Short mmCIF file of C-alpha atoms and ligand atoms in Angstrom, two decimals:
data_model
loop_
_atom_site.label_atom_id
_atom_site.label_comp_id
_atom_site.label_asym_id
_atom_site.label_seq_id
_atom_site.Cartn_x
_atom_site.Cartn_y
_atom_site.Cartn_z
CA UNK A 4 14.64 -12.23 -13.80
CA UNK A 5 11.17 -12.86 -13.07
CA UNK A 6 9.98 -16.64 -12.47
CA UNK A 7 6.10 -17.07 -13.46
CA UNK A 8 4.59 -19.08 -9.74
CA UNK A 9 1.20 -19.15 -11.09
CA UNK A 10 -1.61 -18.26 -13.52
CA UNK A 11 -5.36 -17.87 -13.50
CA UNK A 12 -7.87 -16.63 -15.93
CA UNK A 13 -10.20 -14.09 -13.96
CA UNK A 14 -12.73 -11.67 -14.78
CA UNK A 15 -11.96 -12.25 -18.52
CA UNK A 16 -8.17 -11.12 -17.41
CA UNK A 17 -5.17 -12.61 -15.83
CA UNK A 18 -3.98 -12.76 -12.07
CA UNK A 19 -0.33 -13.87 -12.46
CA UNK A 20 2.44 -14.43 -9.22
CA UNK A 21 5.92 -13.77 -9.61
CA UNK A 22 8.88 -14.36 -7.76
CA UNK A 23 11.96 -12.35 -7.93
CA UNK A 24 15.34 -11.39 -6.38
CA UNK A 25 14.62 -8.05 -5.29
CA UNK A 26 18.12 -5.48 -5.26
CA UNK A 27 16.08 -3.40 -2.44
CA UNK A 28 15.88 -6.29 -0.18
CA UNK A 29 18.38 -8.67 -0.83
CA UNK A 30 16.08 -11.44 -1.05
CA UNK A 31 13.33 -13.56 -2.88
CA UNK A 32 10.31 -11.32 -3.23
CA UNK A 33 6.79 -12.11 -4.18
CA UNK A 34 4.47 -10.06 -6.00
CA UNK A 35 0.83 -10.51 -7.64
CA UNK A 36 -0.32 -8.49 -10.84
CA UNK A 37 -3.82 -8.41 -12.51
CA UNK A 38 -4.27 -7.56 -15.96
CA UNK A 39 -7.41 -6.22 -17.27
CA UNK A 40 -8.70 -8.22 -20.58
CA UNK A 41 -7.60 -6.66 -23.59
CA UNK A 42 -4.23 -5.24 -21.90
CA UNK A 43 -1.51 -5.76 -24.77
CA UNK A 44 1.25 -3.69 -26.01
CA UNK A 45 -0.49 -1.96 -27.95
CA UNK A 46 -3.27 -1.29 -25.40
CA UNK A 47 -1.17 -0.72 -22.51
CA UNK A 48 -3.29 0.11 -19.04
CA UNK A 49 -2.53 2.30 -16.32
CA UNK A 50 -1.68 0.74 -12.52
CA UNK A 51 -3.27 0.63 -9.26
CA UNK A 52 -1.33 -0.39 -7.16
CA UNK A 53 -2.34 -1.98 -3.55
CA UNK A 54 -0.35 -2.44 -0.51
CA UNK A 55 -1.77 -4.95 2.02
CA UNK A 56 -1.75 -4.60 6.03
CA UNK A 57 0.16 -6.82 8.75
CA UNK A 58 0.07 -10.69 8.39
CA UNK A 59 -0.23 -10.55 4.64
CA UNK A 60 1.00 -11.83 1.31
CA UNK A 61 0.28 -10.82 -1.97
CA UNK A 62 -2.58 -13.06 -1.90
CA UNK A 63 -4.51 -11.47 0.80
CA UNK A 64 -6.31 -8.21 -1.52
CA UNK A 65 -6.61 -11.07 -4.62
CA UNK A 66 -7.90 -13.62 -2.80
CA UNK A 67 -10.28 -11.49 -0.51
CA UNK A 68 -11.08 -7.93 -2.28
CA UNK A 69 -13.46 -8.67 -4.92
CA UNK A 70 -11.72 -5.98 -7.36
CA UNK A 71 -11.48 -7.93 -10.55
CA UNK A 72 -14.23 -7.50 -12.43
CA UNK A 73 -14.54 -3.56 -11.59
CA UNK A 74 -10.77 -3.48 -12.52
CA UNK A 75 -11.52 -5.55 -15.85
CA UNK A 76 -14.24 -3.46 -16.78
CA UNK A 77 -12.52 -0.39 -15.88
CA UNK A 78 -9.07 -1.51 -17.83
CA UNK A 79 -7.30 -0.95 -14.78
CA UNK A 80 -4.15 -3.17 -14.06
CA UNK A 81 -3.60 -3.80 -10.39
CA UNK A 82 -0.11 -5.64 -8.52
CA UNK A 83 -0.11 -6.28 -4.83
CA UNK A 84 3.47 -6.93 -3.48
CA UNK A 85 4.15 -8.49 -0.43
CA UNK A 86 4.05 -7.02 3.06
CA UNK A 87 7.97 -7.65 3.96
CA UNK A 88 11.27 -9.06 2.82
CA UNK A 89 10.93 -13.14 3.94
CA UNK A 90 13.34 -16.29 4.21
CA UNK A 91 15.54 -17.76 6.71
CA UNK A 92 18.15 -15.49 6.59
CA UNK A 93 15.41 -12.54 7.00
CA UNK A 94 15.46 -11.77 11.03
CA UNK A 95 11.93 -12.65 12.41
CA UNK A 96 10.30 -11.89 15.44
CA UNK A 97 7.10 -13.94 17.01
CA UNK A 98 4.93 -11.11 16.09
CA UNK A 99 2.52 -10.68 14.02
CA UNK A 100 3.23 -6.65 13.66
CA UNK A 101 7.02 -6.26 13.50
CA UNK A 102 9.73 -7.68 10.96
CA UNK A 103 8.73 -10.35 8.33
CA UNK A 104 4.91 -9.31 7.26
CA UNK A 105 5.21 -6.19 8.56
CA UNK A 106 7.35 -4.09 7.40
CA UNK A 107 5.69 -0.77 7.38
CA UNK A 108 7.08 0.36 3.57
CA UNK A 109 10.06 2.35 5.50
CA UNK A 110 13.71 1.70 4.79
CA UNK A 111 14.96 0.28 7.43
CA UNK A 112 18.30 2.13 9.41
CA UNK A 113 18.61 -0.02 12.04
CA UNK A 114 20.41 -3.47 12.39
CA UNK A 115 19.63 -6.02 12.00
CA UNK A 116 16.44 -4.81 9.77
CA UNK A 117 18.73 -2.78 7.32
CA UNK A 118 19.75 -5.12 5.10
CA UNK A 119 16.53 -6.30 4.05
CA UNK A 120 13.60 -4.45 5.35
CA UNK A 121 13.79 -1.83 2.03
CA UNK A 122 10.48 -2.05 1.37
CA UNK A 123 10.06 1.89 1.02
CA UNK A 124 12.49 1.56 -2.36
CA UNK A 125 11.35 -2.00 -3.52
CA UNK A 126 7.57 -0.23 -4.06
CA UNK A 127 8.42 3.16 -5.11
CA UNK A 128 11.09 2.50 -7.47
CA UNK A 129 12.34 -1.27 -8.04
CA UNK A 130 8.60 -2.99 -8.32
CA UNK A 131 7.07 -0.31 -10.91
CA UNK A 132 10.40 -0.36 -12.97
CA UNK A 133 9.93 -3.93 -13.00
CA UNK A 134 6.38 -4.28 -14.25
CA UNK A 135 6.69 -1.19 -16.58
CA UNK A 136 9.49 -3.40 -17.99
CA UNK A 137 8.10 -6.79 -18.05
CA UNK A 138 4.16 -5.89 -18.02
CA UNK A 139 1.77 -4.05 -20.92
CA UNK A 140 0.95 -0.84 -18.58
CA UNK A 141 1.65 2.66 -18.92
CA UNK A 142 3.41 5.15 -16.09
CA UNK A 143 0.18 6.26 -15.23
CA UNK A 144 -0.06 4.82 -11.69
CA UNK A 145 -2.22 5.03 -8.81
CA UNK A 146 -1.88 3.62 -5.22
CA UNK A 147 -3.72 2.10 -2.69
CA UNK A 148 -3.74 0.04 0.87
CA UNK A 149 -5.46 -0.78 4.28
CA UNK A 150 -4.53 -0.54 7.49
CA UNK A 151 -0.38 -1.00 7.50
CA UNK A 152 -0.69 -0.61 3.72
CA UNK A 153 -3.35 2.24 3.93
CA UNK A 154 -0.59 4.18 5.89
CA UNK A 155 2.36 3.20 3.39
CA UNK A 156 -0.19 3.72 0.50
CA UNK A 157 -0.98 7.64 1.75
CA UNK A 158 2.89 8.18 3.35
CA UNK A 159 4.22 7.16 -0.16
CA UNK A 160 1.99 9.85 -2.40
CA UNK A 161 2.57 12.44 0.04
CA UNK A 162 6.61 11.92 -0.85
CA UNK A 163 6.15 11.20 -4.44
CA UNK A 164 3.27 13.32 -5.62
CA UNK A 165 4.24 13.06 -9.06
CA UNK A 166 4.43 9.85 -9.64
CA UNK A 167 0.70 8.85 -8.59
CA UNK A 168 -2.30 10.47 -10.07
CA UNK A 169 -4.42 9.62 -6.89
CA UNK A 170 -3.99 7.89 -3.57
CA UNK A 171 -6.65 5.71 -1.40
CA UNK A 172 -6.58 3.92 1.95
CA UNK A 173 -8.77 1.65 3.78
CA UNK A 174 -8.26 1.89 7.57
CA UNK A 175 -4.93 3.54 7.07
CA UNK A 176 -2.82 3.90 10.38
CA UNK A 177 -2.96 7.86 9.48
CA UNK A 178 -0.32 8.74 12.39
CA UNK A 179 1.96 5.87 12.95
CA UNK A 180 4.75 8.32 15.14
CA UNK A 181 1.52 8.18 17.69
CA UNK A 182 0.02 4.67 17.65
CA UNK A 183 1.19 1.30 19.82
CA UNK A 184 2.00 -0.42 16.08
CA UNK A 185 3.57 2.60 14.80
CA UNK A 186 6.11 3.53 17.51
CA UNK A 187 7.12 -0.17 17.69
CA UNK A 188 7.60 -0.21 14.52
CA UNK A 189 9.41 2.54 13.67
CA UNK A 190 11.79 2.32 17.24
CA UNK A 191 12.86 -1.34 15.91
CA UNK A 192 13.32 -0.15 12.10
CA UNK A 193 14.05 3.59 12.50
CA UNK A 194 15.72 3.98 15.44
CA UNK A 195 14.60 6.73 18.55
CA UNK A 196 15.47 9.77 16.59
CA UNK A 197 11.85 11.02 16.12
CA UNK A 198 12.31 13.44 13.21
CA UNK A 199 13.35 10.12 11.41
CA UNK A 200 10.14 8.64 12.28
CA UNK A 201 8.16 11.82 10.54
CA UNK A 202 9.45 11.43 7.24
CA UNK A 203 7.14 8.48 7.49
CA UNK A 204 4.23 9.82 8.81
CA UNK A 205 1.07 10.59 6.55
CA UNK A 206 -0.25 13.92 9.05
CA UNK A 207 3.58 14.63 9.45
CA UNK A 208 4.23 14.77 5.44
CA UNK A 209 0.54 16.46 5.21
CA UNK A 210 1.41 18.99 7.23
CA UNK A 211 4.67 19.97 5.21
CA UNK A 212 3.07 19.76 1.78
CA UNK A 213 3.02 22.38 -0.74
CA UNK A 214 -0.38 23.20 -2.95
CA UNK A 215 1.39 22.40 -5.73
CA UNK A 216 1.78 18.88 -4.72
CA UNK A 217 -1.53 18.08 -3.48
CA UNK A 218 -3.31 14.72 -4.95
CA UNK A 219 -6.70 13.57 -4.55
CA UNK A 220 -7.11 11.53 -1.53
CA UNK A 221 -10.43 9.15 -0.33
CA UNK A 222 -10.32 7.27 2.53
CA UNK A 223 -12.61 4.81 4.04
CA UNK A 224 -12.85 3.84 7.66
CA UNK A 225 -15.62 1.76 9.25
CA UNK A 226 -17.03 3.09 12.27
CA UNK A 227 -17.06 -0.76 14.34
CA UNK A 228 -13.61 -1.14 13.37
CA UNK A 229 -11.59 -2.38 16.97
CA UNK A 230 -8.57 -0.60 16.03
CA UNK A 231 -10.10 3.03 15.21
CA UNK A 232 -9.29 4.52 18.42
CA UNK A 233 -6.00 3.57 19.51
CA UNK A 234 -4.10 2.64 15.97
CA UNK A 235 -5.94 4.40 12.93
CA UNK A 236 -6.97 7.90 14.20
CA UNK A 237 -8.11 9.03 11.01
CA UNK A 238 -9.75 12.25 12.38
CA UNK A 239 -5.69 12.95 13.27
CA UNK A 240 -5.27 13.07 9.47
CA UNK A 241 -8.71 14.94 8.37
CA UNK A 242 -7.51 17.88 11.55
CA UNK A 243 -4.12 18.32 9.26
CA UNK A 244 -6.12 18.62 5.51
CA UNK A 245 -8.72 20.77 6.84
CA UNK A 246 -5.98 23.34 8.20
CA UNK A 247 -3.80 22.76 4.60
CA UNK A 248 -6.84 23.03 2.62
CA UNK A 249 -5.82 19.18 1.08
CA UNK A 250 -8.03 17.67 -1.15
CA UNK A 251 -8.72 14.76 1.10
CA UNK A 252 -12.49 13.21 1.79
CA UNK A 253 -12.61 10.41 4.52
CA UNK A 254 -15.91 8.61 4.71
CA UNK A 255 -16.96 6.95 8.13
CA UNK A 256 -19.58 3.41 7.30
CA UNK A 257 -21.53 2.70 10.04
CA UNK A 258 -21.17 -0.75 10.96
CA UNK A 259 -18.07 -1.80 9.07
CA UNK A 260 -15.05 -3.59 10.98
CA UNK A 261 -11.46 -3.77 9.81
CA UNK A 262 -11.39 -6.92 7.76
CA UNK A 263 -11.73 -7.45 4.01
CA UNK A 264 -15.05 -7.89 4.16
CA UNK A 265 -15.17 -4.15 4.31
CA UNK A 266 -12.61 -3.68 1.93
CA UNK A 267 -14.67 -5.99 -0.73
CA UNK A 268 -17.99 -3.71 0.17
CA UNK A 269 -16.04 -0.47 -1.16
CA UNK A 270 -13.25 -1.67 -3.63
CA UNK A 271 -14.94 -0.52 -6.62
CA UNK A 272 -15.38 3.01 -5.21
CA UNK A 273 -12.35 3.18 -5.19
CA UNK A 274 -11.51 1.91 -8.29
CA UNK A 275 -13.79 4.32 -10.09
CA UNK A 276 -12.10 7.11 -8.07
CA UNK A 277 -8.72 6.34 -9.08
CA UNK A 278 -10.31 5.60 -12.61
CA UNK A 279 -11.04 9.27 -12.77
CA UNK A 280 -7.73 10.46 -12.65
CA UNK A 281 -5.55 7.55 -13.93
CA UNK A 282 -7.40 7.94 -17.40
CA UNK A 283 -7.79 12.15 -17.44
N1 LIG B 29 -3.92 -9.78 15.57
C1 LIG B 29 -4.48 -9.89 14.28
C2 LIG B 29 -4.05 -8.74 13.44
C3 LIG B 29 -3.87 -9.01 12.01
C4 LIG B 29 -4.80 -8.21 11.11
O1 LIG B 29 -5.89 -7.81 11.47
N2 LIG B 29 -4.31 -7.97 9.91
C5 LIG B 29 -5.06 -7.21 8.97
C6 LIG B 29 -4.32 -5.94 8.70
S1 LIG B 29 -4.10 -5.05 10.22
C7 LIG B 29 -3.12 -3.72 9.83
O2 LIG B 29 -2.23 -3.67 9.09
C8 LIG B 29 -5.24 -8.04 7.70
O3 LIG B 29 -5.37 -7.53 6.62
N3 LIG B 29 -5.26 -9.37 7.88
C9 LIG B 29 -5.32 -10.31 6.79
C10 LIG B 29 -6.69 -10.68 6.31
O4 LIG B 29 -6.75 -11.38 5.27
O5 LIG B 29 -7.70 -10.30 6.92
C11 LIG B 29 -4.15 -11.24 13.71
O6 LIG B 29 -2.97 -11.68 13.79
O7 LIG B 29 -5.05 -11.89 13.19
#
């Protein structure tokens, strides 16, 4: 049962919220969907969709990415969930980068976090069954993220490769078994059993890929971003497709930190890369 939170005409489309109990999570979940003008069910559009980084909502890529009207023009549908499982009876931490808005798209084996931190099955299977259900799109679907959400976006394609034409990041934490965020993560989630950890890992999942599931992958990093060195290691991730032969391009822009204000300076890049593929 979905419950309609809010509505707003946009770039001659719709940006709707929802709220619904999720059966990955056990719990209230929030998501936000876009709908390119002229979507219908009898013009059904293909999916992008975006998974944000630690600290946000759904609202964070709506609110701050600028991708409407490239996504309206393009006929491209786009729904951000939220970072985490929420509520009172969710266990918290005060953190801003482990448990509620942060829960790193893993499922979670570890107590307390098991019961709700699902988030790897709530966006790879419960979400898109939901909006293919409830929402005029097709199964074409693309996916997308920065930072915490650029590693879950890439991690996620690399497992399902045939359910996503195309994957994107910005910033993407490309190695999280080797970063501060990503080993505290995936210690409090996963456990200390480390061949756990790399069935999560984007360079891990690279590494074990087979030609025949390769997808196109872009990612964009800025060069001034703070956390390059010690949490995003792209270049960890570029080392692994160069060996594999992967179809992956990451482009380095001078100047650009790690905020949104990058993201909203390449967004429709990336929409006209997924484009490419979503509508082939
Ligand atoms: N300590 C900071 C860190 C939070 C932060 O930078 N969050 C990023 C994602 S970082 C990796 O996943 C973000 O997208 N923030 C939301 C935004 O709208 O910019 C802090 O707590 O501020």
């Amino acid at each position: 049962m979905l419950e309609n939170i809010s509505t707003a005409k946009v770039a001659g489309g719709w940006h709707k919220q929802y709220s619904h109990t999720s059966s990955s999570t056990h719990c209230s979940m929030h998501f936000a969907v876009f709908l390119p003008p002229g979507a219908s069910e009898k013009n059904k559009v293909p999916v992008l969709y975006w998974l944000s980084g630690l600290t946000c909502t759904d609202e964070n890529f709506m609110q701050k990415a600028g991708a409407f009207k490239k996504a309206a023009e393009l006929g491209i549908a786009i729904v951000a969930p939220d970072t985490s499982p929420r509520g009172e009876n969710v266990p918290n931490e005060d953190s801003y980068d482990f448990a509620q808005g942060a829960g790193f798209y893993v499922n979670a084996t570890q107590a307390p976090y098991n019961t709700h931190f699902n988030m790897y099955d709530y966006v790879v299977k419960e979400l898109p069954a939901l909006i293919e259900q409830h929402f005029p799109v097709t199964t074409k679907k693309a996916i997308s993220g920065h930072s915490m959400g650029g590693h879950g976006a890439l991690m996620i394609a690399l497992k399902n490769p045939k359910a996503y034409t195309s994957a994107t990041a910005f910033s993407p934490i490309a190695n999280p078994i080797d970063c501060p965020w990503g080993v505290k993560a995936f210690t409090g989630y996963l456990g200390t059993d480390k061949s756990v950890w790399a069935e999560y890992d984007s360079c891990e999942l690279m590494q074990q890929a087979k030609q025949a599931d390769y997808l196109p992958m872009l990612v964009s990093q800025g060069d001034a971003d703070n956390f390059l060195d010690e949490q995003l290691k792209p270049q960890k991730l570029v080392t692994v497709a160069t060996q594999k032969g992967y179809p992956l391009t990451l482009e380095m822009q001078a100047g650009y930190d790690h905020s949104y204000y990058f993201i909203s300076s390449f967004i429709d890049q990336h929409l006209l890369f997924h484009h490419q593929f979503l509508t082939a």
